[in-house]
Structures are given as C-alpha cells and as structure tokens.
Tab-separated table of C-alpha atoms in Angstrom:
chain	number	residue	atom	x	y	z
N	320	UNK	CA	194.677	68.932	159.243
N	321	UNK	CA	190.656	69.418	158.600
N	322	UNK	CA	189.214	66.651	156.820
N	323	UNK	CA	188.473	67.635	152.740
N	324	UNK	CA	184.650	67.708	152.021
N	325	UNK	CA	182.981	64.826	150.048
N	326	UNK	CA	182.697	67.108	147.006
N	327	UNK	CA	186.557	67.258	146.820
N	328	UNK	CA	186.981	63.626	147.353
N	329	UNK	CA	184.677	63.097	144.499
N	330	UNK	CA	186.769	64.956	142.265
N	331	UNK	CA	189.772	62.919	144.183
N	332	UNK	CA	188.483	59.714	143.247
N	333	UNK	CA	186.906	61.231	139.962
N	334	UNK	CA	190.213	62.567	138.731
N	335	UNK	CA	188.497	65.532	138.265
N	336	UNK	CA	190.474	67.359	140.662
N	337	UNK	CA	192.347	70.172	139.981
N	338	UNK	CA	195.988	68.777	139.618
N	339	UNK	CA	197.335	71.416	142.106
N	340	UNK	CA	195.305	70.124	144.467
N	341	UNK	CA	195.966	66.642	144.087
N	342	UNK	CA	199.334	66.296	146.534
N	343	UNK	CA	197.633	67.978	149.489
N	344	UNK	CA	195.086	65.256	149.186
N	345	UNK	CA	197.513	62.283	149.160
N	346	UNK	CA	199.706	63.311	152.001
N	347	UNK	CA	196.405	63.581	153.952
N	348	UNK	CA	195.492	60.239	153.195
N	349	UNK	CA	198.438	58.687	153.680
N	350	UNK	CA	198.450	60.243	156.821
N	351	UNK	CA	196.380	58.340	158.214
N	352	UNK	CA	192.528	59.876	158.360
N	353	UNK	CA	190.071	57.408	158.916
N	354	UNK	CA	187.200	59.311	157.626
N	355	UNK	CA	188.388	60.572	154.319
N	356	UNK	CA	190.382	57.088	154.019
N	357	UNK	CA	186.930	55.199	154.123
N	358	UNK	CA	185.382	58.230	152.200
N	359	UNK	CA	188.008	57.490	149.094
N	360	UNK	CA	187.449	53.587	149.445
N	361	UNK	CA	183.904	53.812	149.210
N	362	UNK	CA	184.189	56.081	146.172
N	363	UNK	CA	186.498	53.656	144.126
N	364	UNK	CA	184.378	50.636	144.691
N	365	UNK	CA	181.412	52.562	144.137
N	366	UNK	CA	182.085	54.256	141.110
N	367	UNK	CA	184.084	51.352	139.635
N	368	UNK	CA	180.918	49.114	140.011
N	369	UNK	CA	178.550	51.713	138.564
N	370	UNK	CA	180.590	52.071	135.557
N	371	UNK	CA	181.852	48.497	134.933
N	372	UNK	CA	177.686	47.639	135.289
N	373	UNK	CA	176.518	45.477	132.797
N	374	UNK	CA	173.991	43.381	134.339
N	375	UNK	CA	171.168	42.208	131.756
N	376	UNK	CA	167.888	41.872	132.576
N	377	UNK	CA	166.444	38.380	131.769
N	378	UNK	CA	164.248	37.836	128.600
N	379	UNK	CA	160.841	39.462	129.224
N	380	UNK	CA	159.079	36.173	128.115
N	381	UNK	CA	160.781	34.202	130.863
N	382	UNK	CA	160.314	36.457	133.582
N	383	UNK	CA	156.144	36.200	132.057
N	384	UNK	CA	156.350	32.631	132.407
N	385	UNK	CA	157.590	33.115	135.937
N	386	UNK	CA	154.693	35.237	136.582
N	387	UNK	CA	152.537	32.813	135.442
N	388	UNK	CA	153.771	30.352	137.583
N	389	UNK	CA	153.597	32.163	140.743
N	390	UNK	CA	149.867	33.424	139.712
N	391	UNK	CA	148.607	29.768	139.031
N	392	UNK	CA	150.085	28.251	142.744
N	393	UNK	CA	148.428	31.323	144.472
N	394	UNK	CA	145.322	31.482	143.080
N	395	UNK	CA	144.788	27.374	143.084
N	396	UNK	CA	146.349	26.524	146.092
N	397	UNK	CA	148.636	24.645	143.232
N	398	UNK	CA	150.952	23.304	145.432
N	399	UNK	CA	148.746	21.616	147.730
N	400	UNK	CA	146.368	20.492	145.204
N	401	UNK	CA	145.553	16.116	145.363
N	402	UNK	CA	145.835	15.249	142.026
N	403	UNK	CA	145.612	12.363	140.040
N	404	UNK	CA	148.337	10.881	138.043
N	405	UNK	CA	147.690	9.756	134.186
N	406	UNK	CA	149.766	8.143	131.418
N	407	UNK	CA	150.076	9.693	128.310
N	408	UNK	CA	149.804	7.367	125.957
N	409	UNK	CA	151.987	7.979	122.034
N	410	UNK	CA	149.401	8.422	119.192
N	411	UNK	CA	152.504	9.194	116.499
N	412	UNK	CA	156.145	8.547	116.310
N	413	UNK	CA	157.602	10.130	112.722
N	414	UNK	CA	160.496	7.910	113.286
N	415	UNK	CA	158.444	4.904	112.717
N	416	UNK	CA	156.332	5.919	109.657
N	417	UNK	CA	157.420	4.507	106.427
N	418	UNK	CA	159.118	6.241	103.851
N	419	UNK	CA	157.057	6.584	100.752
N	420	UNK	CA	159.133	5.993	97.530
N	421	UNK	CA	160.354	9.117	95.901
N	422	UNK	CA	158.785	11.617	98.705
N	423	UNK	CA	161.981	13.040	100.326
N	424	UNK	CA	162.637	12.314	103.628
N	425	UNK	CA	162.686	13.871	107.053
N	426	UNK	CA	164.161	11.665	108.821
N	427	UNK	CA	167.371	13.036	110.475
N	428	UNK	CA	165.975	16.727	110.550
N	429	UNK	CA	164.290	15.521	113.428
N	430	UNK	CA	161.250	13.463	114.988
N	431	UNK	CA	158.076	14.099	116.461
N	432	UNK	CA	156.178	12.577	119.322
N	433	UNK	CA	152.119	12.680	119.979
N	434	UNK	CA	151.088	12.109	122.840
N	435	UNK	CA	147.556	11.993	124.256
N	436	UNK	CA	146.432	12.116	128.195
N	437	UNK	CA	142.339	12.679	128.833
N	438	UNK	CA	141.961	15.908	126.393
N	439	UNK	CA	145.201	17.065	126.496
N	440	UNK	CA	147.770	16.789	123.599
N	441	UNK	CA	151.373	17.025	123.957
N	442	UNK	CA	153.572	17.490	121.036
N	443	UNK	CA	156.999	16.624	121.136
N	444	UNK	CA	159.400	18.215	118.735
N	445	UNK	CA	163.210	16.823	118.768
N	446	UNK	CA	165.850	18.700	116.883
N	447	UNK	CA	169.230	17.532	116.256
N	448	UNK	CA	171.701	20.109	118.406
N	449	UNK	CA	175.771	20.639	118.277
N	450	UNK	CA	177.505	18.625	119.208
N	451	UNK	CA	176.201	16.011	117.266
N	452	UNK	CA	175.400	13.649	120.817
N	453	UNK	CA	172.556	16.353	122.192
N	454	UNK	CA	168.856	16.959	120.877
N	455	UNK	CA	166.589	20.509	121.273
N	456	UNK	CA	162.978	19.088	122.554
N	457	UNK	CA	160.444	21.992	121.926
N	458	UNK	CA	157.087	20.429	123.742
N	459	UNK	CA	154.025	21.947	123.201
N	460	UNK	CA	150.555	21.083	125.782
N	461	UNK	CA	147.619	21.685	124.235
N	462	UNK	CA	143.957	21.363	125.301
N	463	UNK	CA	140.716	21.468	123.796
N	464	UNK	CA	139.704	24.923	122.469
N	465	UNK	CA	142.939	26.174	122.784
N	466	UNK	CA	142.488	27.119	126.969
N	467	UNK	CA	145.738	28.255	126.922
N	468	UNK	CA	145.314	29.813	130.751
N	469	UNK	CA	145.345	25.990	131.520
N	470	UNK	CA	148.373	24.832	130.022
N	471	UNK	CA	151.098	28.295	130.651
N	472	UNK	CA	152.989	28.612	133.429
N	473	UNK	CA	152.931	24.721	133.997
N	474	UNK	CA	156.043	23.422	135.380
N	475	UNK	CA	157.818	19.813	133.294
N	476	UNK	CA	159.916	17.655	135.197
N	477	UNK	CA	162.844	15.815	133.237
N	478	UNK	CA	163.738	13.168	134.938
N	479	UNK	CA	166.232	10.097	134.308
N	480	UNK	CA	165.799	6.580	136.570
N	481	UNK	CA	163.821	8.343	138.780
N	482	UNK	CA	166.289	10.853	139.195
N	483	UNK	CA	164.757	14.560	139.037
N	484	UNK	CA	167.116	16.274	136.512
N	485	UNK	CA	165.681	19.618	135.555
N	486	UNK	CA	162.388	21.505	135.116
N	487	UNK	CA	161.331	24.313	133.163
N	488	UNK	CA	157.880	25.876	132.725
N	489	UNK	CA	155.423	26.203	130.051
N	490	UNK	CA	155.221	29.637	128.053
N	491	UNK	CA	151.587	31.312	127.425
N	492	UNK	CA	151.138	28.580	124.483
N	493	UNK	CA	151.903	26.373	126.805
N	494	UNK	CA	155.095	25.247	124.824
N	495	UNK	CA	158.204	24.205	127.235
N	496	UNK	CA	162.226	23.820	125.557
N	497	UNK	CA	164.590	21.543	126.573
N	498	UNK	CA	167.660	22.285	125.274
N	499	UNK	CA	170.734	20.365	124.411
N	500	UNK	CA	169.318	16.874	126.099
N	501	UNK	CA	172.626	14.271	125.913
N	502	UNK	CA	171.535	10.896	124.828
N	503	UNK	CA	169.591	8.638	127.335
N	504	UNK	CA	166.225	7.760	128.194
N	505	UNK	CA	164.161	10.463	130.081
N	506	UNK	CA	160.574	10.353	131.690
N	507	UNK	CA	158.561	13.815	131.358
N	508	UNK	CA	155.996	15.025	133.816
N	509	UNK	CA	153.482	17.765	133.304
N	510	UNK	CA	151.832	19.223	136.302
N	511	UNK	CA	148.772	20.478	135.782
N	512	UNK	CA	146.153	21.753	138.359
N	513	UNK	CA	144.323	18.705	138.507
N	514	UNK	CA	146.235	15.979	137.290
N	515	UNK	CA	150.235	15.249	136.549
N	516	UNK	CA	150.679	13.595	132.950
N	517	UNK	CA	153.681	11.148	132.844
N	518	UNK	CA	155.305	10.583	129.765
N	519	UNK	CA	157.270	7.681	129.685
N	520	UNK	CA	161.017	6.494	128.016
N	521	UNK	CA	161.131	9.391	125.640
N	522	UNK	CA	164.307	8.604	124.189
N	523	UNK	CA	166.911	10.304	122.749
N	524	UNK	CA	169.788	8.836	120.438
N	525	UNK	CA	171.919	9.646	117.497
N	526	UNK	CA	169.104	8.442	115.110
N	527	UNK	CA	167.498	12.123	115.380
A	1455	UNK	CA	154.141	55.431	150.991
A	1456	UNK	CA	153.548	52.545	152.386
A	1457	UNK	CA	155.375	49.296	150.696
A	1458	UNK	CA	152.260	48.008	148.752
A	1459	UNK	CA	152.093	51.376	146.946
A	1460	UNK	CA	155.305	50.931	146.267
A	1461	UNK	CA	155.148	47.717	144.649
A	1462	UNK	CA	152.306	49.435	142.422
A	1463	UNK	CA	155.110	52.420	141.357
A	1464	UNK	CA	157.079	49.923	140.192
A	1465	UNK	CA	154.807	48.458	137.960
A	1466	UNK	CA	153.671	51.719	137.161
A	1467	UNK	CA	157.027	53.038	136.404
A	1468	UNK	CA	158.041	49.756	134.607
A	1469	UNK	CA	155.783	50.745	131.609
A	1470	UNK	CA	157.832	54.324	131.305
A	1471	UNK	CA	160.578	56.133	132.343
A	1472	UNK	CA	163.210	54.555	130.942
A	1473	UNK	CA	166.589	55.738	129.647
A	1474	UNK	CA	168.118	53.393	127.049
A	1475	UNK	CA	172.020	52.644	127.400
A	1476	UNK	CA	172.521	50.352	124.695
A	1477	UNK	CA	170.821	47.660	122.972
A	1478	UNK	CA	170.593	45.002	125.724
A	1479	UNK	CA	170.673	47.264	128.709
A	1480	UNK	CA	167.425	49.542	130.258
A	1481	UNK	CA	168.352	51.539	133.348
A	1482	UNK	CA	165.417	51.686	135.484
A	1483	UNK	CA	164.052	55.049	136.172
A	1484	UNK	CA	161.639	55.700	139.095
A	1485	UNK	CA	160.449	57.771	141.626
A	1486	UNK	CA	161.808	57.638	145.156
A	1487	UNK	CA	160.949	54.767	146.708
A	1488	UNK	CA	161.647	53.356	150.411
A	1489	UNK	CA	163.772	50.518	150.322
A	1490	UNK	CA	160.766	47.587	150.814
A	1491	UNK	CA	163.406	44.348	152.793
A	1492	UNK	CA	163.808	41.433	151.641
A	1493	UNK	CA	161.664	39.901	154.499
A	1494	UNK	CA	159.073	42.409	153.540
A	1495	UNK	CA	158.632	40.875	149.801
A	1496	UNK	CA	158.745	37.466	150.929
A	1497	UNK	CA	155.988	37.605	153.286
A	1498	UNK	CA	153.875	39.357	150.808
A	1499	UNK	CA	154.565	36.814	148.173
A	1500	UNK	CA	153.031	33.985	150.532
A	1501	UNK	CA	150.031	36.300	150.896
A	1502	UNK	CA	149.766	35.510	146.952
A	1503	UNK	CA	150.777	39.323	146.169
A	1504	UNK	CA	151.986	39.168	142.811
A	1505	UNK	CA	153.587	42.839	142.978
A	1506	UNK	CA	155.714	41.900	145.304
A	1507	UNK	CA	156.876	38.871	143.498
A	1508	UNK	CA	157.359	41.085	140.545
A	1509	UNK	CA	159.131	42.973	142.623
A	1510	UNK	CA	161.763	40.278	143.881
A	1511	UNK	CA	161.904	39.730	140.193
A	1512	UNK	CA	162.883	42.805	139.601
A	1513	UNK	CA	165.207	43.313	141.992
A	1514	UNK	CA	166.784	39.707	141.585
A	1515	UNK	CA	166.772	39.174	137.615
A	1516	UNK	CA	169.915	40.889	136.965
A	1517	UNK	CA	171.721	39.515	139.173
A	1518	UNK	CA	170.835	35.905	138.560
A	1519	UNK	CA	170.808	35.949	135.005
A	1520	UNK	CA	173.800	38.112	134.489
A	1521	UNK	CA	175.456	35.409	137.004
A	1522	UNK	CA	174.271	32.441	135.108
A	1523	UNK	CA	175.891	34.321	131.880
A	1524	UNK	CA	179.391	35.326	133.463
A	1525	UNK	CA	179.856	31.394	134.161
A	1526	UNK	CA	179.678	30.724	130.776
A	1527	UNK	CA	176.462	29.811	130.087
A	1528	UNK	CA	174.573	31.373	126.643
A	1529	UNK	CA	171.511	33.379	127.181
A	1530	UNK	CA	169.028	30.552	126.187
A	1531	UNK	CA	170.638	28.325	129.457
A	1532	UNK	CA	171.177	31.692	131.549
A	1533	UNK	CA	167.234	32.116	130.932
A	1534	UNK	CA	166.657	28.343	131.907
A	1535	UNK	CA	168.697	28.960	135.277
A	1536	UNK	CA	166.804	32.224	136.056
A	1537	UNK	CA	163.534	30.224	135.283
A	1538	UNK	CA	164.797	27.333	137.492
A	1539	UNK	CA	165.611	29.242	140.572
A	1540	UNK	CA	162.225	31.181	140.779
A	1541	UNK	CA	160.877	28.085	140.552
A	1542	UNK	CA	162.349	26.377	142.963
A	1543	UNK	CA	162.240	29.839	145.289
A	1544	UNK	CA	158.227	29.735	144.917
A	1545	UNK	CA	158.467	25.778	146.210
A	1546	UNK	CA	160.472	27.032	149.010
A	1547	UNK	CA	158.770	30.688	150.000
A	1548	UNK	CA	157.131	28.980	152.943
A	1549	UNK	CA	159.921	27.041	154.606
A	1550	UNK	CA	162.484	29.727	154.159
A	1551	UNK	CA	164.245	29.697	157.641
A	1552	UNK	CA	165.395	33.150	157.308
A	1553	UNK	CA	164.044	35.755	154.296
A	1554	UNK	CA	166.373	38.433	155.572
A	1555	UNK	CA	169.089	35.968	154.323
A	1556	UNK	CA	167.380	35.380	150.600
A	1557	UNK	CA	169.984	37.363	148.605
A	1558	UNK	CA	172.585	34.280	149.996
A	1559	UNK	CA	170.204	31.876	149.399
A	1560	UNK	CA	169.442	32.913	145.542
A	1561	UNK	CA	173.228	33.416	144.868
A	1562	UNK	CA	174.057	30.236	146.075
A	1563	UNK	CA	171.015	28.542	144.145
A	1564	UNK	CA	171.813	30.031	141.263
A	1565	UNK	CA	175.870	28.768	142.163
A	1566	UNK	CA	174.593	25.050	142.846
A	1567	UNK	CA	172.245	25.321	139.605
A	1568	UNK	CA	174.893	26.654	137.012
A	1569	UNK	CA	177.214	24.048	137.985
A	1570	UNK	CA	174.462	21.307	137.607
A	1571	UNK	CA	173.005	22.104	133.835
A	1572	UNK	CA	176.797	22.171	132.657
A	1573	UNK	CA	177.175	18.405	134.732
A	1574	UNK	CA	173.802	17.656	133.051
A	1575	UNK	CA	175.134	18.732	129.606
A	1576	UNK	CA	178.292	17.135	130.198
A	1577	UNK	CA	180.288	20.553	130.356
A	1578	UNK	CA	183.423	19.619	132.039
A	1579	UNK	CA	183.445	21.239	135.639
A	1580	UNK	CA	187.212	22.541	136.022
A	1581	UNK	CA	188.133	23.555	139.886
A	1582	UNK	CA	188.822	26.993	140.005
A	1583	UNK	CA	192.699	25.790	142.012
A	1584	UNK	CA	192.965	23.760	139.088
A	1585	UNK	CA	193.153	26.965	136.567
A	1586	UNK	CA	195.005	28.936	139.395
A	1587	UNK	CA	197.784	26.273	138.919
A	1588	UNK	CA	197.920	25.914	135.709
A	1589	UNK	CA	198.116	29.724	134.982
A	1590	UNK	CA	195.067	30.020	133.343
A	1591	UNK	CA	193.451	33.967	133.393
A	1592	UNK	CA	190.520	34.620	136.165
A	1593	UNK	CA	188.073	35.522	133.169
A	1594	UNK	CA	184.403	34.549	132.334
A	1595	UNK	CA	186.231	31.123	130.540
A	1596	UNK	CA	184.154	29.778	127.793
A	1597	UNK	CA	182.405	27.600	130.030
A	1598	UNK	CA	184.862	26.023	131.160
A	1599	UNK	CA	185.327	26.805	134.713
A	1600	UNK	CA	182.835	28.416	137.922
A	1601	UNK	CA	182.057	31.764	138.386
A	1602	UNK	CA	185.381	33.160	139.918
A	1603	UNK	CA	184.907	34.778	143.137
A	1604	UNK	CA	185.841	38.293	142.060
A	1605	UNK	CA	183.286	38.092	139.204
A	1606	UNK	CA	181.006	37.280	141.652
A	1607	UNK	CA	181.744	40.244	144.550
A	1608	UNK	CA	181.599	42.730	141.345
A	1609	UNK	CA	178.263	42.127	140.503
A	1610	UNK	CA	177.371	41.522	143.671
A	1611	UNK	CA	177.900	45.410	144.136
A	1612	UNK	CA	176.465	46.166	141.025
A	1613	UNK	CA	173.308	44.751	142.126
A	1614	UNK	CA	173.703	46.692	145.656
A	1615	UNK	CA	174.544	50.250	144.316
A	1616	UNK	CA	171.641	49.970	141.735
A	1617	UNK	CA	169.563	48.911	144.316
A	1618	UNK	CA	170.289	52.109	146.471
A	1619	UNK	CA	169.560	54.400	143.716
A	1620	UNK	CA	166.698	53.059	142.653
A	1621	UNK	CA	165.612	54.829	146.407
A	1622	UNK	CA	167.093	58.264	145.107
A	1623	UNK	CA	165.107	61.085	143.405
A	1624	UNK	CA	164.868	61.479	140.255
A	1625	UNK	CA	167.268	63.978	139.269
A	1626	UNK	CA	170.152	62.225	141.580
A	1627	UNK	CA	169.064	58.832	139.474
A	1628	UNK	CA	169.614	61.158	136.169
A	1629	UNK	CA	172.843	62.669	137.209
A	1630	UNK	CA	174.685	59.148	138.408
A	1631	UNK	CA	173.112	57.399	135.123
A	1632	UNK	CA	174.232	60.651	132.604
A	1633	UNK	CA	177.474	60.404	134.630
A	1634	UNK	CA	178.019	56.824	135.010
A	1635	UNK	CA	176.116	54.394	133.311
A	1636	UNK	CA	175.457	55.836	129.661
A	1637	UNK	CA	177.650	54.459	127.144
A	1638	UNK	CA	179.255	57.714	126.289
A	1639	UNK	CA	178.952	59.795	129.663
A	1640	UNK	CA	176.912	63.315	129.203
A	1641	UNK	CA	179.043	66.606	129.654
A	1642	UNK	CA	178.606	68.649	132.514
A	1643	UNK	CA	176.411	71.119	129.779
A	1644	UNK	CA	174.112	68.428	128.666
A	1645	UNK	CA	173.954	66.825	131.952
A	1646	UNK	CA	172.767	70.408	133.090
A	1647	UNK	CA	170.174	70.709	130.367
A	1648	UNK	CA	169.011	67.265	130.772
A	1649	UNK	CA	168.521	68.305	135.079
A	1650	UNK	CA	167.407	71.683	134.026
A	1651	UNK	CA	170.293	73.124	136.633
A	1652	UNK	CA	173.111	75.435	135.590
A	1653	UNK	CA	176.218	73.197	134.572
A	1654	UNK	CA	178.585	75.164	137.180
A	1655	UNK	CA	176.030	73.183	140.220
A	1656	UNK	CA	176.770	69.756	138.363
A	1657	UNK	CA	180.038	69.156	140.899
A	1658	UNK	CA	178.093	69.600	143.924
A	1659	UNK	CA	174.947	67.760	142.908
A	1660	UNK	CA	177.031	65.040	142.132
A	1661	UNK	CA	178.924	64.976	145.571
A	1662	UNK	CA	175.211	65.182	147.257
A	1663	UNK	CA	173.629	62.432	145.418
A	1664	UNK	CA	176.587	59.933	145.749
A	1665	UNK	CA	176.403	61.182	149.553
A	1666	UNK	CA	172.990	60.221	149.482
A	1667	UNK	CA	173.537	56.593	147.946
A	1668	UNK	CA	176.008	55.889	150.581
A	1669	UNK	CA	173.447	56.869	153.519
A	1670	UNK	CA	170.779	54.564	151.664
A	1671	UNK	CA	173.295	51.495	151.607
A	1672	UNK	CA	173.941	51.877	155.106
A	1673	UNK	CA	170.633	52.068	156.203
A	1674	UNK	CA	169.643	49.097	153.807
A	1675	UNK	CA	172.756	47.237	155.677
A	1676	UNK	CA	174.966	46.810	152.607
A	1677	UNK	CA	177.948	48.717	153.935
C-alpha cells in the first residue's frame, strides 16, 4: 500500500482526521511501514512537547547582571587581572549599639553590617528568613560618587572554612542577595577589577 | 546572512515581535535565521562578542531556569542557579574540551548545581529509587527529590523544537504558535486572518511547516 502524505498524518496524529479515514491509517501502521511509522512518532513527540511547553524565561534583571559580567571580563581582561587583596574592615554592627530607653527597638527585625575597604563601602543587610534557622543577606558595594559601572556585574564568593560555597553577582547598584544562609560563620569576597575585598566571620545565628 | 548578523537580528528582534501567551510566557518571534552551532557561539564569546553571549543566553535561559524550577526550587533560587551556571560557563569558555558538547555540559551543571544549593540550604536530597520504592508519584515534588528523568527529556525537547522554529519563517512560526502554543489555540478562520491566507490552505500550511521543522532538527543533529 502507498505511503499516506505528511498532511494526512498530521491530521492522524492531530485527530483531525476525518473519522472514516482513520482505520485505513491504523492497519497501515500496524503493518509495518517504516516511513509513516517514524512519520507518526515524530509527530506525537513533537506536538506533545510544543503544547505541554512551558519553559520561562529567566528574570530580565538576572540575565542583565549576566551581561554585565561577561562585558566586564572581556573588556578588562578580568580574569587574568593581578590584583591585590584587602580587608574590609566593620565600621557598624546594629547588633552592638545600645538600646536607648523608650526608643523601640530593632533588634530581631534584623542587623546591619558596615564595612569599609580603600573607598569602597559595603553594606550588609541580614533579614530573618523561614524557617526560623536561615537569614536573607541583601549586600550592597558602593563607591565614591556612586560609579556604579565599577561595582555591577561583580561576582561575591560565600565561602565557609575555606570552603567555596556559592557565588552570585552584583546587580547595576551593585547590590548582591544571599538568600536563605543556614546558621554558621561565612567569609565574603568581592572581586573587583583591581583588588578582591575579604570580609571576614560574618556570622549568622538565631539572634537576627 | 552570515552568523554575526544574525546575532544582531536577534537583538534586533528581541525589542519587538513578540506574541504574548500568558503572563509569564513570551514566544519569541523572528525572522529566519540559520541555525548559528553551539561551537560557533562559543568561539565568538572568547573573542569578547557579547551578541553571541546574548545569544547562548537566549537560547539556554529557558532551559536552565525552567530546569532549576521543575526540581523544586522557587524562582528567586531558580534565578540564583541560572546566574551561577553562566558564571561558572564564562570561567570555563576557554578550557571547554568540546563546545559542540555544551548543551550536556550546561544540563549537567545546572543538575550538579540544583542539587548543591538544596545541600547548602539543608533541603533533604531524596534518591529518586528511594521515591520509586516507596510509591511516591514522578512529579516536580516540593523540593523534595531531583529532577526526574522524564521531566528532564520533556523539556529537553521543548528546548529543541523551539529552537528549530526559531529557524522557520515567519508565517510557519505564526501558524505552529496560533496552533500550538497560545493558551486558547486560534481557529482555522482567525489563524487565516492572522497569516492573511484563506482558512481552507491552513491544513496544508500546517503539514509544510511541521515538515519543515523536522528537516531543520535533522540538519541541526537533534533527531
């Protein structure tokens, strides 16, 4: 028997077919021809993966910091680039200010962390998260006169006992999320185009 | 066209040309282009070229993120894996043994990645045998367990078939959207109005373009 065209086996697989039609079909599958056999396979996993798609598209402002990225270790040679290494050093801890009498209190809403390397600020911002044993840290790099083409796209290294536990990059404010950090003590380190800030024994516990 | 005007269309076309099928999902709409390889993009990228990193970007995103999702993960962590592997891919663009083999390499990044922000968060990793034998259903699990394989060789072919019609024409990348991808799927009428062809041609355009897709997987080597 002549093979059916692709049109028909569209409306085969389509169940647009007109029902008549449909037996003459089947017995010539199932007897055995390769071509429209492969024809009708490739249909059904075709069209069942267009119409089952629902891939998303990551957030546009990740994708931008990605960009970024890829921009700043092209155009510096970022990768290769000698630089020096420099310890921030904490200006301000919240946690260890005292509470004034009858001013209400922030303390448990979270904590912030100022930290100071050459003329670069980085703000640390640590948010209680659920469950109760994990904190947000939103970081934020900041430079003089706001040069925020310095500070986005700059990748932060979380690390733990010298053990490299994740990295994220810097936005186009230059402000970096860590989300859902268990309890422990973690060194940060900013990499910059000339120099790598280390931030040392940031630590995270149920007090925040 | 060569593939460096190409990576401009898609920029180009990235501004425009869209066709909204629901609130979190933009179909892609562009003119023809040739399928630029995998080895093609990379080897641009360590020229610096950042269309064509856009355009592994583009053609990766989905698949990554959408993967980092299915496992469980919420979109803030899904966004932090997709973030993670390009940043680890730019680290390793040079020393990549074989570029033709990146869409292996990403998937299992993004595998190896997933699994280690839920270790890092203290998620409890459950074996997929372990479910298997205790019954449990083969579904995205509440972040519980891995990306089960059959998740996995779905939107693997997701990714593939939207990658061969983004090499289509126009109208064929119309038809298979109005027919397959909208939310509510256009009638044979509106689907004519929208091509500007009578209704009655609908059938056969449809059997050409879907023709069409399957020559342009096979000659991008995914069949």
């Amino acid at each position: 028997m002549r093979c059916y065209s692709f049109e028909t086996l569209v409306s085969y697989v389509d169940g647009s077919l007109d029902i008549s039609a449909v037996p003459a079909v089947d017995s010539h599958l199932t007897s055995g021809c390769a071509a429209c056999g492969e024809g009708v396979e490739w249909l059904r996993k075709t069209l069942h993966a267009m119409r089952t798609d629902d891939l998303q598209a990551p957030p546009r402002e990740t994708v931008d910091n990605v960009l970024e990225y890829f921009r700043k270790v092209h155009r510096k040679s970022f990768l290769a680039s000698v630089r020096r290494c420099v310890d921030a050093m904490l200006l301000f801890d919240s946690s260890r200010q005292p509470e004034y009498s009858g001013v209400r209190s922030v303390q448990g809403s979270g904590k912030q962390l100022l930290y100071q390397a050459d003329h670069y600020d980085i703000d640390l911002r640590l948010h209680p998260a659920e469950p109760s044993e994990y904190t947000h840290i939103i970081g934020q790099i900041m430079v003089e006169d706001d040069r925020f083409d310095q500070v986005s796209g700059i990748p932060v290294h979380v690390s733990a006992a010298r053990t490299l536990l994740w990295s994220t990059l810097t936005d186009t404010l230059g402000v970096f999320y860590l989300r859902s950090v268990p309890q422990g003590r973690y060194d940060l380190k900013v990499v910059l185009l000339d120099r790598e800030i280390d931030i040392h024994d940031v630590v995270i516990d149920k007090a925040v | 066209m060569g593939w460096a005007a190409s990576f401009r269309a898609i920029l180009f076309f990235r501004k425009g040309n869209f066709l909204k099928t629901d609130s979190s999902q933009l179909f892609l709409m562009t003119k023809a282009n040739p399928y630029i390889t995998d080895e093609e993009l990379v080897a641009a990228c360590l020229k610096g070229d950042e269309a064509a990193w856009e355009a592994l970007l583009e053609r990766y995103g989905r698949v990554l993120y959408t993967m980092a999702l299915k496992s469980g993960l919420g979109p803030d962590d899904a966004a932090d894996i997709f973030q993670m592997i390009c940043f680890i891919l730019v680290k390793n663009l040079p020393t990549l043994r074989e570029p033709g083999k990146l869409h292996g390499w990403l998937i299992t990044t993004a595998k190896r990645e997933c699994w280690r922000l839920r270790r890092l968060r203290r998620i409890p990793v459950v074996a997929l045998d372990e479910l298997l034998e205790k019954g449990e259903r083969l579904e995205p699990s509440g972040g519980r367990a891995d990306l089960p394989e059959a998740n996995l060789l779905l939107i693997e072919q997701q990714h593939k078939v939207r990658e061969g019609i983004k090499t289509l024409g126009l109208k064929c990348q119309k038809l298979l959207w109005g027919l397959y991808y909208a939310p509510e799927p256009l009638s044979h009428q509106q689907l004519g109005r929208l091509l500007e062809v009578s209704s009655s041609s609908i059938g056969r355009l449809r059997a050409r373009c879907l023709e069409r897709l399957r020559a342009a997987l096979c000659q991008m080597g995914f069949e």
